[in-house]
Coordinates of C-alpha atoms and ligand atoms in Angstrom, one line a residue:
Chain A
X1 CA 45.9 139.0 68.2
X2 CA 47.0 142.5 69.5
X3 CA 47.8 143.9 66.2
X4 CA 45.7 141.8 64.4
X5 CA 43.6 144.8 62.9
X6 CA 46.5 147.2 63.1
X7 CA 48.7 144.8 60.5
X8 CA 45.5 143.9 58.6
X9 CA 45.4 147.6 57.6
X10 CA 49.0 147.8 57.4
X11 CA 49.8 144.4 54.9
X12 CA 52.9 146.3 53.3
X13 CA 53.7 146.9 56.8
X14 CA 54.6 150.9 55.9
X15 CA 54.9 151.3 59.9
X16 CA 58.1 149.9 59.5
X17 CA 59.6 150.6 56.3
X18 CA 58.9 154.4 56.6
X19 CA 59.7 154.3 60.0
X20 CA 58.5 157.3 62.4
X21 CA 61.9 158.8 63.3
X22 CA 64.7 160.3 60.6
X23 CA 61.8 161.5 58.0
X24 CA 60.3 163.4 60.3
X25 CA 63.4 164.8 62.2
X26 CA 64.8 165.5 58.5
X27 CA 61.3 167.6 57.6
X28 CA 60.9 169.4 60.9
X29 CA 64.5 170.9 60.3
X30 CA 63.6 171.7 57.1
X31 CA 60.2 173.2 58.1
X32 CA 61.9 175.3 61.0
X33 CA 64.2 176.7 58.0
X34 CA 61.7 177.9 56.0
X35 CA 60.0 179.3 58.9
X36 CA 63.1 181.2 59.9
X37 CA 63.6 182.3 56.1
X38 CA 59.9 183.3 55.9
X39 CA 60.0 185.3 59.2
X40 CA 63.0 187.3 57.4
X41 CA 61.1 187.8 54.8
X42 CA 58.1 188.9 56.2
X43 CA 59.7 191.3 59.1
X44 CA 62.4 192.6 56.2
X45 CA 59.3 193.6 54.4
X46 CA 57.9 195.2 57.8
X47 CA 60.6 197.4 58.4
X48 CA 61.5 198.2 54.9
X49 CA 57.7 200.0 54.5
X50 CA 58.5 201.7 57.7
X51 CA 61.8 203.0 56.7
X52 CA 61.0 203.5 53.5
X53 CA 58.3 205.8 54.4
X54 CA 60.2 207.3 56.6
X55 CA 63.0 208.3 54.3
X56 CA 60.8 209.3 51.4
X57 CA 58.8 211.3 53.7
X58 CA 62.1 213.5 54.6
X59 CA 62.4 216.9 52.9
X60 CA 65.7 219.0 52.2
X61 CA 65.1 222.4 51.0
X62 CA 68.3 224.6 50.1
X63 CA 67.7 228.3 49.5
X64 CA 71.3 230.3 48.6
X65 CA 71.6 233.3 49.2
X66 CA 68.8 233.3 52.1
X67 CA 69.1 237.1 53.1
X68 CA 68.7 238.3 49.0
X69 CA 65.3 239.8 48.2
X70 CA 62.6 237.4 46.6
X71 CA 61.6 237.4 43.9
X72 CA 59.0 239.9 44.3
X73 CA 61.7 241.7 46.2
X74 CA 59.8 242.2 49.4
X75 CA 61.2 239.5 51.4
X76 CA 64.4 237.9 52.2
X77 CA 64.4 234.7 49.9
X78 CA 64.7 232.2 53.0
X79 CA 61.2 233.9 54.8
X80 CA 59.2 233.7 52.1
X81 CA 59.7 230.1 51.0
X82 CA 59.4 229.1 54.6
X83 CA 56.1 231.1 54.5
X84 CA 55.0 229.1 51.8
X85 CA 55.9 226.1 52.9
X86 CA 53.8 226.8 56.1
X87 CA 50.8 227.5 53.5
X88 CA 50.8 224.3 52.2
X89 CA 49.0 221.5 53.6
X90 CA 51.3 218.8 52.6
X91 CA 54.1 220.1 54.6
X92 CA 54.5 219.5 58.2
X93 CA 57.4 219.9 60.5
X94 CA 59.3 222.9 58.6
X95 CA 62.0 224.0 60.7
X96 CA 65.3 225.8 59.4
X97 CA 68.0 224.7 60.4
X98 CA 70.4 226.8 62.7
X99 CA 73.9 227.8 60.8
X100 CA 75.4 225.7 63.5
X101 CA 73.9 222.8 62.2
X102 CA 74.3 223.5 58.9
X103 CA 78.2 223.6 59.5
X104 CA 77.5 220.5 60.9
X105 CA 76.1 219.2 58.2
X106 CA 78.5 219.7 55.4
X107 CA 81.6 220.4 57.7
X108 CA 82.2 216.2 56.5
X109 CA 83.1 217.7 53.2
X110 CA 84.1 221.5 53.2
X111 CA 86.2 221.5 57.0
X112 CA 85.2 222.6 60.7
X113 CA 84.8 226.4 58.9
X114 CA 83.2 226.2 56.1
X115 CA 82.2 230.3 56.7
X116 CA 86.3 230.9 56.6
X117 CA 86.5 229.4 53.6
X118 CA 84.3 232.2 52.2
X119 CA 82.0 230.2 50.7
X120 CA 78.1 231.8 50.7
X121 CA 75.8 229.2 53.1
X122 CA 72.8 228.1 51.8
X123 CA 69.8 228.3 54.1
X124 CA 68.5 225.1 54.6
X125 CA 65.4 223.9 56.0
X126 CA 64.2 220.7 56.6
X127 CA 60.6 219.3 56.4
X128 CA 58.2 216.3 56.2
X129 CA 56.3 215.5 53.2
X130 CA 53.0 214.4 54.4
X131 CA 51.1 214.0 50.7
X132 CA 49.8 211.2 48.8
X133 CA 51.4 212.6 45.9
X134 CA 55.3 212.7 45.6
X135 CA 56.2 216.0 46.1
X136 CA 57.3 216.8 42.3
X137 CA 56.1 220.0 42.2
X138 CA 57.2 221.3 44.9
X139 CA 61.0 222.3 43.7
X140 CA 59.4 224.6 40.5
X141 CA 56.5 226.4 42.8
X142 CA 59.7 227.5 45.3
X143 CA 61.9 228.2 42.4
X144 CA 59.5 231.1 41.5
X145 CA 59.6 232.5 45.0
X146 CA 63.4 232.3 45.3
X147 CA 65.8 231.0 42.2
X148 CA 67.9 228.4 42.7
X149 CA 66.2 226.4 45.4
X150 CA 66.9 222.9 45.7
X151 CA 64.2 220.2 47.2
X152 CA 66.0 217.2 47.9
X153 CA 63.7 213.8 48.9
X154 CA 64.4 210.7 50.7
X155 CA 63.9 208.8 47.9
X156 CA 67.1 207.9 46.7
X157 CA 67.7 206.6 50.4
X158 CA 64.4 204.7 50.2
X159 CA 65.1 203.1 46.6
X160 CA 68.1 201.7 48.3
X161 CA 66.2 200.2 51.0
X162 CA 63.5 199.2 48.5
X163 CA 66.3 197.1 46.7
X164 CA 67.9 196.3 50.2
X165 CA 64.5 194.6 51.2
X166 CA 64.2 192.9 47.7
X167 CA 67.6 191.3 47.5
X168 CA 66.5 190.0 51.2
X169 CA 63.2 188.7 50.0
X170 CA 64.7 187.0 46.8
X171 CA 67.4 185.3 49.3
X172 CA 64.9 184.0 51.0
X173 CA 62.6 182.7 48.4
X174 CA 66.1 181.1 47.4
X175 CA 66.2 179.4 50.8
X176 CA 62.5 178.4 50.4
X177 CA 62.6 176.6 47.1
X178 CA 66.1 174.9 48.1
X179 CA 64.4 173.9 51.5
X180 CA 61.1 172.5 49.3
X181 CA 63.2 170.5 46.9
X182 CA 65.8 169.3 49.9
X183 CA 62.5 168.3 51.6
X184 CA 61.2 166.5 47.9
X185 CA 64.3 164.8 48.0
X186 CA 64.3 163.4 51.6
X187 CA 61.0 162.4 50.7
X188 CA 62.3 160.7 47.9
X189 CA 65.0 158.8 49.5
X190 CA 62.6 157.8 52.1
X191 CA 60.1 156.7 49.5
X192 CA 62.8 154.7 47.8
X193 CA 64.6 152.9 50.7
X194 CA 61.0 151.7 51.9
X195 CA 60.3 150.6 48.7
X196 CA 63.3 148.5 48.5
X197 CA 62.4 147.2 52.0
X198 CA 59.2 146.0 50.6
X199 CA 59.9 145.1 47.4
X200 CA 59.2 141.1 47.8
X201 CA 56.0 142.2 49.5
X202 CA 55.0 144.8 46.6
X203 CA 55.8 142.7 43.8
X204 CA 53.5 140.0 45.1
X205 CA 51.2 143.0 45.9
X206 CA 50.9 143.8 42.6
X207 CA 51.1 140.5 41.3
X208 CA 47.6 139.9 42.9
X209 CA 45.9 142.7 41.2
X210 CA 47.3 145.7 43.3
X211 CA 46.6 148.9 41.5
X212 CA 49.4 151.2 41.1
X213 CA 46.5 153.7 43.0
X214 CA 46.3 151.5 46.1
X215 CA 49.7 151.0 46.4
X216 CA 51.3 154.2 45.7
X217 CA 48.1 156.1 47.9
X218 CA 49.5 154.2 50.9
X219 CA 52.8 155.2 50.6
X220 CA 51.7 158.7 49.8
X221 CA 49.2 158.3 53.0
X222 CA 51.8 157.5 55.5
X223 CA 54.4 160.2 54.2
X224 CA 51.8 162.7 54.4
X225 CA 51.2 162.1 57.6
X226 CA 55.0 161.8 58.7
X227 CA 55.9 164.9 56.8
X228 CA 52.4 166.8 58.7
X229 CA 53.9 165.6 61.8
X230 CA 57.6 166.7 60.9
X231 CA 56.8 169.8 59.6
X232 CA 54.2 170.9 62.6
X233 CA 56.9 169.9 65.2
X234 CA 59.4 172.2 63.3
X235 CA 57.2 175.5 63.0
X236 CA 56.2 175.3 66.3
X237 CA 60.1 174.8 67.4
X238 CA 60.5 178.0 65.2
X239 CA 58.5 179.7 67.5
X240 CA 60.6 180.6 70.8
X241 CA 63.5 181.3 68.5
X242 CA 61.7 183.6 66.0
X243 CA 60.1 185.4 69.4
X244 CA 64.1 185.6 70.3
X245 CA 64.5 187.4 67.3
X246 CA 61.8 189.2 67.2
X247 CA 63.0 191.0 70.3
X248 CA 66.1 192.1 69.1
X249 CA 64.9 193.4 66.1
X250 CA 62.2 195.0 68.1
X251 CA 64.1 198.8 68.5
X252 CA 64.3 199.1 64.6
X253 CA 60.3 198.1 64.2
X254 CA 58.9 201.1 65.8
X255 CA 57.0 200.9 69.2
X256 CA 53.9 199.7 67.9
X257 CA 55.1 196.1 67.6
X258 CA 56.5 196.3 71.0
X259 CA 53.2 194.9 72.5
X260 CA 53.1 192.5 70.6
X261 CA 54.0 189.0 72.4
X262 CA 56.1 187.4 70.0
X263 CA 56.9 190.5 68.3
X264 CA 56.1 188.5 64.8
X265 CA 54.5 189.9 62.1
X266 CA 51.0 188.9 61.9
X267 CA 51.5 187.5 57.8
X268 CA 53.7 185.0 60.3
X269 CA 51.2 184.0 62.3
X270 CA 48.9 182.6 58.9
X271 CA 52.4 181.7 57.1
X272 CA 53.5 179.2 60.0
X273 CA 50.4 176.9 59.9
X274 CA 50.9 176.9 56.5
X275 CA 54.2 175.2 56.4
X276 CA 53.4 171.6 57.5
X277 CA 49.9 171.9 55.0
X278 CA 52.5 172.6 52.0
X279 CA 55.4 170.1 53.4
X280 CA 52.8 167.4 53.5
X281 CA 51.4 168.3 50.0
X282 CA 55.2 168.0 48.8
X283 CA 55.0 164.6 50.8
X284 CA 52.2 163.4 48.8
X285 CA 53.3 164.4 45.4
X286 CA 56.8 163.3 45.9
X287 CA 55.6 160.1 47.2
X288 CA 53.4 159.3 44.8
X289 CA 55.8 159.8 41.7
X290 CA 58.4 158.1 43.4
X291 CA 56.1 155.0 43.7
X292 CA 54.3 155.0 40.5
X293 CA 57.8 155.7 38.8
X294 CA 59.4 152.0 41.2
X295 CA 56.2 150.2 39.8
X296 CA 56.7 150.9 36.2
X297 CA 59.2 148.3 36.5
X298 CA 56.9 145.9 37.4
X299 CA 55.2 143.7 34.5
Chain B
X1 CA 39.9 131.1 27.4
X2 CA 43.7 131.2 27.3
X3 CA 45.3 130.9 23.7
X4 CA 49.2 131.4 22.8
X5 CA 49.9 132.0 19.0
X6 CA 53.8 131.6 18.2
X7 CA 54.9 132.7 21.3
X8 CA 58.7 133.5 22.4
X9 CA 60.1 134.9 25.3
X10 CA 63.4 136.0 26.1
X11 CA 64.5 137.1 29.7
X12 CA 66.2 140.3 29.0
X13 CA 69.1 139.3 31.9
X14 CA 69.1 135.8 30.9
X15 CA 70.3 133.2 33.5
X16 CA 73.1 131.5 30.7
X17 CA 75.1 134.4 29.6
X18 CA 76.9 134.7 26.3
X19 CA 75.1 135.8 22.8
X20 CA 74.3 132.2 22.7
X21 CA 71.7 132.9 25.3
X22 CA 68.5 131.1 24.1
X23 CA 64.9 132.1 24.2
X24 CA 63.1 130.3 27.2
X25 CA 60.4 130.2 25.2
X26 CA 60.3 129.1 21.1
X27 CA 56.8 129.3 19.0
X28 CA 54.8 128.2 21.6
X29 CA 50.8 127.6 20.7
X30 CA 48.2 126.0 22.3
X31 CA 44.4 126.5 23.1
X32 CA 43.0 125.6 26.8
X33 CA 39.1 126.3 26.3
X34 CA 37.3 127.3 29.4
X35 CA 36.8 125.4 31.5
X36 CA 39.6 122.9 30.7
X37 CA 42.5 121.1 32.7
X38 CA 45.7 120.9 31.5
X39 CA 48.9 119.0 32.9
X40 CA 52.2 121.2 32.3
X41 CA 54.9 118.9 32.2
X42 CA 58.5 118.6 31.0
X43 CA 62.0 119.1 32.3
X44 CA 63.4 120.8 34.6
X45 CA 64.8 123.7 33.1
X46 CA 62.2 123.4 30.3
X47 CA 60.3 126.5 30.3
X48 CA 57.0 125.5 32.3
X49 CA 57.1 128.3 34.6
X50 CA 58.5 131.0 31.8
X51 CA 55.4 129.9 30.1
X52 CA 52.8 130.1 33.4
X53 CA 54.3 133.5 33.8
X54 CA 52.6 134.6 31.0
X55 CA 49.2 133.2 31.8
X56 CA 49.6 134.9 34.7
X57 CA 50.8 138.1 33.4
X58 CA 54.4 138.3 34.9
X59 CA 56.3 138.3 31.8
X60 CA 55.4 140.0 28.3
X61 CA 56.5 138.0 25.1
X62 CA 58.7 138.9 23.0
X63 CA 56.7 137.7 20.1
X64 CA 53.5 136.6 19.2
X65 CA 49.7 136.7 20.7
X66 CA 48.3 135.7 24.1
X67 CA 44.8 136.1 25.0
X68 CA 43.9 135.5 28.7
X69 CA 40.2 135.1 29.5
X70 CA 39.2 136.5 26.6
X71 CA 41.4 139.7 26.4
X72 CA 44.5 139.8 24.3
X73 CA 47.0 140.4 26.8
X74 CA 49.5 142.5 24.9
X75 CA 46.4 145.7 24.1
X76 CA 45.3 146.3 27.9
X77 CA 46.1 149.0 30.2
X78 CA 48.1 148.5 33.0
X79 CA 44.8 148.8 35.2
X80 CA 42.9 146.3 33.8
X81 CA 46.1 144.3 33.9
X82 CA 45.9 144.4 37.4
X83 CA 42.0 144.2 37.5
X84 CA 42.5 140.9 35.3
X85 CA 45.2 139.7 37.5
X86 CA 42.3 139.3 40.5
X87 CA 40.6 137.1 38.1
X88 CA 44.1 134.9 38.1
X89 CA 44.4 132.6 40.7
X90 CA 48.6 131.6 41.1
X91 CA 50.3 128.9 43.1
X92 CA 53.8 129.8 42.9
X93 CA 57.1 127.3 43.3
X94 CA 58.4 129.3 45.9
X95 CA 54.7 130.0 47.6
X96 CA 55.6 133.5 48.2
X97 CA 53.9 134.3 51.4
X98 CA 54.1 137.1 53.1
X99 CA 56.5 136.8 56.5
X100 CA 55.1 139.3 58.5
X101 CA 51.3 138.3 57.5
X102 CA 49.9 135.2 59.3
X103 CA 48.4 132.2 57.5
X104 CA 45.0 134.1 57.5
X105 CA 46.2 137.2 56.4
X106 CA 48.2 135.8 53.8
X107 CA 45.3 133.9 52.4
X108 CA 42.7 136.8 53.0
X109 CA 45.2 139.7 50.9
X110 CA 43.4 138.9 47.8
X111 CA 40.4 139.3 48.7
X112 CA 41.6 142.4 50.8
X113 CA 42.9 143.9 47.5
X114 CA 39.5 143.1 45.9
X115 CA 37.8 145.1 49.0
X116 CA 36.0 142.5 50.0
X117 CA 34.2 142.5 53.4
X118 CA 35.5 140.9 56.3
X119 CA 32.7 139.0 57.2
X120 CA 32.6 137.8 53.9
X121 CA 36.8 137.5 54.3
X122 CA 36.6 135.5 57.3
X123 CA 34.0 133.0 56.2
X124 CA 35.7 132.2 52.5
X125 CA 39.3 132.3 54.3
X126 CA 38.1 129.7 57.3
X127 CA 36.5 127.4 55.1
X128 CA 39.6 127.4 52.4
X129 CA 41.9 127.0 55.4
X130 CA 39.9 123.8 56.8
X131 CA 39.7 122.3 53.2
X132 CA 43.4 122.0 53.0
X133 CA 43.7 121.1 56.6
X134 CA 44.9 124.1 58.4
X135 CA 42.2 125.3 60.1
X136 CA 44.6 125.2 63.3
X137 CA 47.3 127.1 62.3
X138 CA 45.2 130.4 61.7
X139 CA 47.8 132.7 63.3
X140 CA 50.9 131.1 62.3
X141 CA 53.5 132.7 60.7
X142 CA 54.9 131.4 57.4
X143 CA 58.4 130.7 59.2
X144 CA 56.3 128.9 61.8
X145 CA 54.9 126.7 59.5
X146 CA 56.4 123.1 57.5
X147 CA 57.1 123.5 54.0
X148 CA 54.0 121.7 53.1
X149 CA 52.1 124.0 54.9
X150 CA 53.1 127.1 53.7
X151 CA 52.1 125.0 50.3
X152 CA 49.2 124.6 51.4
X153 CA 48.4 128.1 52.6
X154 CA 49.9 129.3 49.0
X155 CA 46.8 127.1 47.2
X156 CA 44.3 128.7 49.8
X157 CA 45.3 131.6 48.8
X158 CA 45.4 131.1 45.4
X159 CA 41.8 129.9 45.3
X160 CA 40.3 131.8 48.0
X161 CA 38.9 134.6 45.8
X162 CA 37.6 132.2 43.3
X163 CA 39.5 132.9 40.5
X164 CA 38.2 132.2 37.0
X165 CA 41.7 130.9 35.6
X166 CA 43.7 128.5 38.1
X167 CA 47.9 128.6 37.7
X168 CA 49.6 126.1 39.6
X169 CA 53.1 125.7 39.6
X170 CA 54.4 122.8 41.1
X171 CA 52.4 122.9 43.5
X172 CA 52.5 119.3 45.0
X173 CA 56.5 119.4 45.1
X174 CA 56.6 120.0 49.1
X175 CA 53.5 117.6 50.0
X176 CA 53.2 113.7 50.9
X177 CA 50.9 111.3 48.2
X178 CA 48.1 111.9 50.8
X179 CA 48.3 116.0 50.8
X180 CA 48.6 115.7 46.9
X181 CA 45.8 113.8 46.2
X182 CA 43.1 116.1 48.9
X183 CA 44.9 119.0 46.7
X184 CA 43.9 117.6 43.7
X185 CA 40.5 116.9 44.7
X186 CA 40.6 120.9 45.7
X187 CA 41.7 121.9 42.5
X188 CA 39.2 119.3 40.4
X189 CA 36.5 120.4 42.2
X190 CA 37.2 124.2 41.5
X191 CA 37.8 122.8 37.7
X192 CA 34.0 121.2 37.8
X193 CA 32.4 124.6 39.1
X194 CA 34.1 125.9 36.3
X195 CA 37.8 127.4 36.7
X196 CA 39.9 126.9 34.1
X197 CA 43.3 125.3 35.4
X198 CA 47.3 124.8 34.3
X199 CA 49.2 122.6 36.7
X200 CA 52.8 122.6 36.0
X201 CA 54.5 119.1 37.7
X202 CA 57.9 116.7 37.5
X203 CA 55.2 114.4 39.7
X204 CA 54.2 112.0 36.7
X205 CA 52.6 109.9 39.4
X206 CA 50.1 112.1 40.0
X207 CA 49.5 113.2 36.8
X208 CA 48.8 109.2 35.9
X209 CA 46.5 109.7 38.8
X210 CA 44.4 112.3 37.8
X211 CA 43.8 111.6 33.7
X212 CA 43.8 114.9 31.6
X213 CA 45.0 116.5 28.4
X214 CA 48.7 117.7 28.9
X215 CA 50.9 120.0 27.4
X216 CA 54.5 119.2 27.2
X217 CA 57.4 121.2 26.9
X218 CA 61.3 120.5 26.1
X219 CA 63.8 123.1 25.8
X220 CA 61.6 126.0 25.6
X221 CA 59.4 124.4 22.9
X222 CA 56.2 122.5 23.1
X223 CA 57.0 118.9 22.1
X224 CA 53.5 117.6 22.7
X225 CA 49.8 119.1 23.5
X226 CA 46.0 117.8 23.9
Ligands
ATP1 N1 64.1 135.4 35.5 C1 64.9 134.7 34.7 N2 65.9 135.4 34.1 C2 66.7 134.7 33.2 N3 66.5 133.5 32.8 C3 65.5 132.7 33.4 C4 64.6 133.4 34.3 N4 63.8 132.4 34.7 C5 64.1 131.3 34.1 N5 65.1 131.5 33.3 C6 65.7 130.5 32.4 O1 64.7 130.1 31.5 C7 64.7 128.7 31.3 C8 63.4 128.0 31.7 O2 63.2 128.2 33.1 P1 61.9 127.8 33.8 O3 61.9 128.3 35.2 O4 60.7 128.2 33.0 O5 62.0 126.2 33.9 P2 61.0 125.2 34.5 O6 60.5 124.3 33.5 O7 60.0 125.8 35.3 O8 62.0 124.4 35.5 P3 61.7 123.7 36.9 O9 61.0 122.4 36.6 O10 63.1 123.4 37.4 O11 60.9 124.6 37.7 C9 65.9 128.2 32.1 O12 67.0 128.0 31.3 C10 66.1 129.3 33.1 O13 67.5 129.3 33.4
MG2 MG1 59.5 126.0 37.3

């Protein structure tokens, strides 16, 4: 009489034919996938505004011939667009850059010398571009004060990362659907082999008046529940691992994320508890198609 | 109350292979009014439980009409299918208990499917169980039980829910003349409150015993009915 109420709630006797172990094992790997793939996602996403911004934000301003006369021929060229640029609101950080360093720079391409080659250096200063706007007009205003200076912006460098962080984000939505429909078909197989385990007990089931409702809502019931359990035991064993990860990539977020315990983006924290909700709603669905599809073979 | 115009069936993986492979069933009609008792008798092989299948909604025809209780049983949806099945009670040849389910359960699942309560469960499932004498084997599991008892338990179970059509197939073939003859009081006294019922039998003994129209059947046609 132990189980009596137990089996009387239990008459297909779905505590054994979807037994509590390989279902669940099988859905908490695939849940601690997707929370790896959505933690890439997420923190590629992070970093990418971040660099992004950063790059964009860069300024490159070549002015040849920097010792010539302006054009209102009272300055040297190089002066007076660095005094304009220091009149402008949306430019911070304006430095220019030593010759030295400009050897530096372009000694990759022209040799250690570049000055013996006899070639006229540019002066070059560098800057941050702290508007809203994109700095468009910026090149024209400087070309009036001094003809033939160049602005050069990050933003080639940050459309790369832009498509950098996209190709990441479709890889993982790649590794999310395959992990959903991996998990549908688990669930499937599952559904199916405890099915077949029960199929004496179902046919007679149904043969008394069972409605494809009742039977197929039980199954679906006790796979939710398996899958919630599955998929819960996997994000949370995501956890210390994504916190691993977290920390490594934590010198390329920036030190405000430092702090941070787990070093996880916050969209993680919402995303994670959301995985077992959507494996158990897979769970359901697949369950329940499964069974009303085995049925239809019943008179 | 249960009607058969010209109806054939055909198993669609029948048992004798070849293209010679015959209909189980051939032209069958008959009318049982409600309320009535019919004897199903014939052959082995014959076609009587082919044809109770139908009654009981296991098997579609391949041809012709069948009205069960008043609906024809080809036009309804598969939910009132299974709503009319509740109104079916079915002794099957092989019982068909549930192993892992004792005798109570096993007798209380159709009322369990119907949602019944289990006060009400307990009282209808006690007092079927002591009518056909097994009021001490409550807990016992079908595999603990005699063939005749697990008979028995498939009647109870059969009956328990009050059904408005009775199908019995063979459902003496496991019990002694004095277990067949309390069953057919059983089953009479269901017939006098009202449920219609079809016993299929080879037990010509007791159908001499208990006088009633009959419907027989030879080689999947009806040879003879009342
Ligand atoms: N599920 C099935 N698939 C194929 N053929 C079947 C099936 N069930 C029965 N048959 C065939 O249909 C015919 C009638 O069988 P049925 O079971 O109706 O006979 P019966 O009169 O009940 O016999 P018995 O008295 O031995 O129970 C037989 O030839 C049998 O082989
Ligand atoms: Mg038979």
């Amino acid at each position: 009489m132990r189980n009596e109420p137990r089996r009387r709630a239990d008459y297909l006797g779905l505590r054994e034919a979807l037994g509590d172990r390989l279902l669940p094992v099988l859905v908490a790997a695939m849940s601690f996938l997707a929370a790896l793939a959505m933690a890439g996602a997420l923190a590629s996403a992070t970093l990418a505004t971040r660099w992004q911004g950063d790059a964009a934000s860069q300024l490159t301003i070549q002015v040849p011939q920097p010792t010539a006369p302006d054009a209102s021929g009272k300055a040297p060229r190089l002066d007076s667009v660095m005094a304009a640029l220091k009149t402008m609101p949306d430019v911070a950080d304006e430095q220019v850059m030593s010759p030295q360093d400009v050897t530096a720079l372009i000694s990759p391409w022209l040799g250690a010398d570049p000055a013996q080659l006899g070639l006229p250096l540019p002066g070059v200063i560098s800057a941050r571009w702290v508007g809203a706007a994109p700095p468009d007009a910026l090149g024209p205003t400087l070309e009036k004060l001094s003809p033939g200076t160049l602005v050069q912006t990050g933003a080639l460098w940050a459309s790369r990362v832009a498509a950098l962080t996209t190709s990441l984000q479709a890889c993982a939505a790649a590794i999310l659907i395959i992990v959903a429909l991996v998990a549908a078909a688990v669930v499937a197989v599952a559904t199916r082999s405890g099915l077949a385990q029960r199929r004496e007990t179902i046919t007679l089931i149904h043969a008394l008046g069972a409605l494809d409702d009742d039977i197929a809502g039980r199954f679906a019931a006790r796979i939710t529940l398996l899958t919630l359990a599955g998929a819960a035991a996997g994000a949370v064993l995501a956890l210390p691992v994504l916190a691993w990860l977290g920390a490594l990539a934590a010198p390329f977020a920036g030190p405000a994320q430092i702090n941070d315990v787990f070093n996880l983006p916050p969209a993680l924290m919402f995303a994670l508890p959301g995985l077992p909700i959507i494996a158990a709603a897979i769970g359901w669905g697949t369950a329940q198609l499964t069974v009303r599809g085995w049925l239809r073979s019943l008179p | 109350m249960v009607k058969f115009e010209d109806v054939w069936l055909k198993y669609r993986h029948p048992a004798r292979q070849g293209d010679a492979a015959p209909e189980a069933l051939r032209g069958i009609s008959f009318e049982i009014p409600e309320g009535g008792f019919r004897w199903l008798i014939g052959p082995s092989g014959a076609g009587k439980t082919s044809l109770l299948k139908l009654i009981y909604l296991a098997e579609h025809p391949a041809k012709g009409r069948i009205d069960i209780l008043g609906t024809e049983a080809a036009k309804i949806s598969r939910r009132d299918a299974a709503l009319l099945r509740r109104r079916i009670g079915v002794v099957y040849q092989d019982f068909r208990l549930l192993p892992q389910l004792s005798a109570y359960d096993n007798v209380a699942l159709p009322m369990r499917l119907a949602r019944r309560n289990e006060t009400q469960i307990h009282a209808d499932v006690t007092e079927i169980l002591r009518w056909v004498g097994l009021e001490n084997r409550l807990h016992a599991r079908p595999d603990e039980l005699s063939g005749g008892e697990q008979q028995r338990i498939a009647v109870a179970r059969a009956v328990v829910a009050r059904p408005k059509l009775l199908v019995a197939d063979e459902p003496t073939g496991n019990l002694d003349d004095e277990q067949a003859h309390r069953l057919m009081h059983l089953i009479t006294a269901l017939n006098r409150l009202g449920t219609t019922v079809v016993v299929a039998t080879h037990n010509m003994g007791l159908v001499e015993g208990w006088p009633a129209p009959r419907l027989t059947i030879e080689h999947g046609k009806l040879t003879h009915a009342e």
